[in-house]
PDB file of C-alpha atoms in Angstrom:
ATOM      1  CA  ARG A   1      -0.533   9.499  -5.904  1.00 51.00           C
ATOM      2  CA  ALA A   2       0.564  13.068  -5.595  1.00 53.00           C
ATOM      3  CA  MET A   3       2.284  14.433  -8.667  1.00 53.00           C
ATOM      4  CA  LYS A   4       5.679  15.858  -7.899  1.00 61.00           C
ATOM      5  CA  GLY A   5       5.930  19.497  -8.879  1.00 62.00           C
ATOM      6  CA  THR A   6       2.205  20.136  -9.183  1.00 76.00           C
ATOM      7  CA  THR A   7       1.795  23.851  -8.624  1.00 86.00           C
ATOM      8  CA  VAL A   8      -1.079  25.824  -7.162  1.00 88.00           C
ATOM      9  CA  GLU A   9      -1.538  27.455 -10.582  1.00 87.00           C
ATOM     10  CA  THR A  10      -1.991  24.041 -12.202  1.00 89.00           C
ATOM     11  CA  MET A  11      -4.423  22.971  -9.498  1.00 90.00           C
ATOM     12  CA  LYS A  12      -6.493  26.128  -9.985  1.00 89.00           C
ATOM     13  CA  GLY A  13      -6.971  25.016 -13.587  1.00 90.00           C
ATOM     14  CA  TRP A  14      -8.644  21.803 -12.428  1.00 91.00           C
ATOM     15  CA  SER A  15     -12.427  21.688 -12.075  1.00 92.00           C
ATOM     16  CA  ALA A  16     -13.938  21.790  -8.577  1.00 91.00           C
ATOM     17  CA  ASP A  17     -14.855  18.114  -8.947  1.00 94.00           C
ATOM     18  CA  GLU A  18     -11.290  17.179  -9.901  1.00 94.00           C
ATOM     19  CA  ARG A  19      -9.931  19.020  -6.860  1.00 93.00           C
ATOM     20  CA  THR A  20     -12.455  17.302  -4.589  1.00 94.00           C
ATOM     21  CA  VAL A  21     -11.543  13.869  -5.961  1.00 96.00           C
ATOM     22  CA  LYS A  22      -7.798  14.548  -5.609  1.00 95.00           C
ATOM     23  CA  LEU A  23      -8.226  15.815  -2.049  1.00 95.00           C
ATOM     24  CA  ARG A  24     -10.135  12.679  -1.071  1.00 97.00           C
ATOM     25  CA  GLU A  25      -7.571  10.472  -2.842  1.00 96.00           C
ATOM     26  CA  TRP A  26      -4.558  12.176  -1.257  1.00 96.00           C
ATOM     27  CA  THR A  27      -6.130  12.248   2.224  1.00 97.00           C
ATOM     28  CA  GLN A  28      -6.714   8.490   1.989  1.00 98.00           C
ATOM     29  CA  ALA A  29      -3.150   7.974   0.765  1.00 97.00           C
ATOM     30  CA  LEU A  30      -1.852  10.023   3.721  1.00 97.00           C
ATOM     31  CA  PHE A  31      -3.857   7.861   6.118  1.00 97.00           C
ATOM     32  CA  ASN A  32      -2.357   4.728   4.541  1.00 97.00           C
ATOM     33  CA  LEU A  33       1.183   6.121   4.804  1.00 97.00           C
ATOM     34  CA  ARG A  34       0.668   6.968   8.484  1.00 97.00           C
ATOM     35  CA  LEU A  35      -0.637   3.453   9.066  1.00 97.00           C
ATOM     36  CA  GLN A  36       2.451   2.012   7.380  1.00 96.00           C
ATOM     37  CA  LYS A  37       4.656   4.238   9.529  1.00 96.00           C
ATOM     38  CA  ALA A  38       2.957   3.053  12.709  1.00 96.00           C
ATOM     39  CA  THR A  39       3.467  -0.596  11.749  1.00 96.00           C
ATOM     40  CA  GLY A  40       7.069  -0.024  10.683  1.00 95.00           C
ATOM     41  CA  GLN A  41       6.438  -0.790   7.006  1.00 95.00           C
ATOM     42  CA  LEU A  42       7.076   2.687   5.601  1.00 94.00           C
ATOM     43  CA  GLU A  43      10.141   2.727   3.355  1.00 94.00           C
ATOM     44  CA  ASN A  44      10.319   6.439   2.561  1.00 94.00           C
ATOM     45  CA  PRO A  45       9.131   8.782   5.353  1.00 93.00           C
ATOM     46  CA  MET A  46       9.550  11.792   3.035  1.00 95.00           C
ATOM     47  CA  LYS A  47       6.410  10.675   1.183  1.00 95.00           C
ATOM     48  CA  ILE A  48       4.329  11.807   4.167  1.00 96.00           C
ATOM     49  CA  ARG A  49       5.810  15.301   4.097  1.00 95.00           C
ATOM     50  CA  GLN A  50       5.456  15.561   0.332  1.00 94.00           C
ATOM     51  CA  LEU A  51       1.813  14.475   0.429  1.00 95.00           C
ATOM     52  CA  ARG A  52       0.954  16.853   3.290  1.00 96.00           C
ATOM     53  CA  ARG A  53       2.395  19.735   1.286  1.00 94.00           C
ATOM     54  CA  ASP A  54       0.514  18.704  -1.864  1.00 93.00           C
ATOM     55  CA  ILE A  55      -2.717  18.626   0.158  1.00 95.00           C
ATOM     56  CA  ALA A  56      -1.959  22.110   1.510  1.00 95.00           C
ATOM     57  CA  ARG A  57      -1.307  23.369  -2.042  1.00 93.00           C
ATOM     58  CA  LEU A  58      -4.588  21.849  -3.190  1.00 95.00           C
ATOM     59  CA  LYS A  59      -6.503  23.557  -0.375  1.00 94.00           C
ATOM     60  CA  THR A  60      -4.807  26.854  -1.242  1.00 93.00           C
ATOM     61  CA  ALA A  61      -5.791  26.449  -4.900  1.00 92.00           C
ATOM     62  CA  GLU A  62      -9.360  25.699  -3.817  1.00 92.00           C
ATOM     63  CA  ARG A  63      -9.561  28.923  -1.787  1.00 92.00           C
ATOM     64  CA  GLN A  64      -7.980  31.036  -4.524  1.00 90.00           C
ATOM     65  CA  ALA A  65     -10.255  29.603  -7.231  1.00 86.00           C
ATOM     66  CA  ARG A  66     -13.407  30.863  -5.497  1.00 81.00           C
TER      67      ARG A  66
END
């Protein structure tokens, strides 16, 4: 799950492997949330937005860490 309030600065402190694992984890979670939305089982649609933003922050941290 995405951690609420995880900043780009925090993510830059993670190792490259940690960032890769988190990205894969969060991308899979996003897929599952979209699947739930399509089948009408999603309780909180804001989770999708939150996760998309966390993924964007993670990608930003990845670029800045290089």
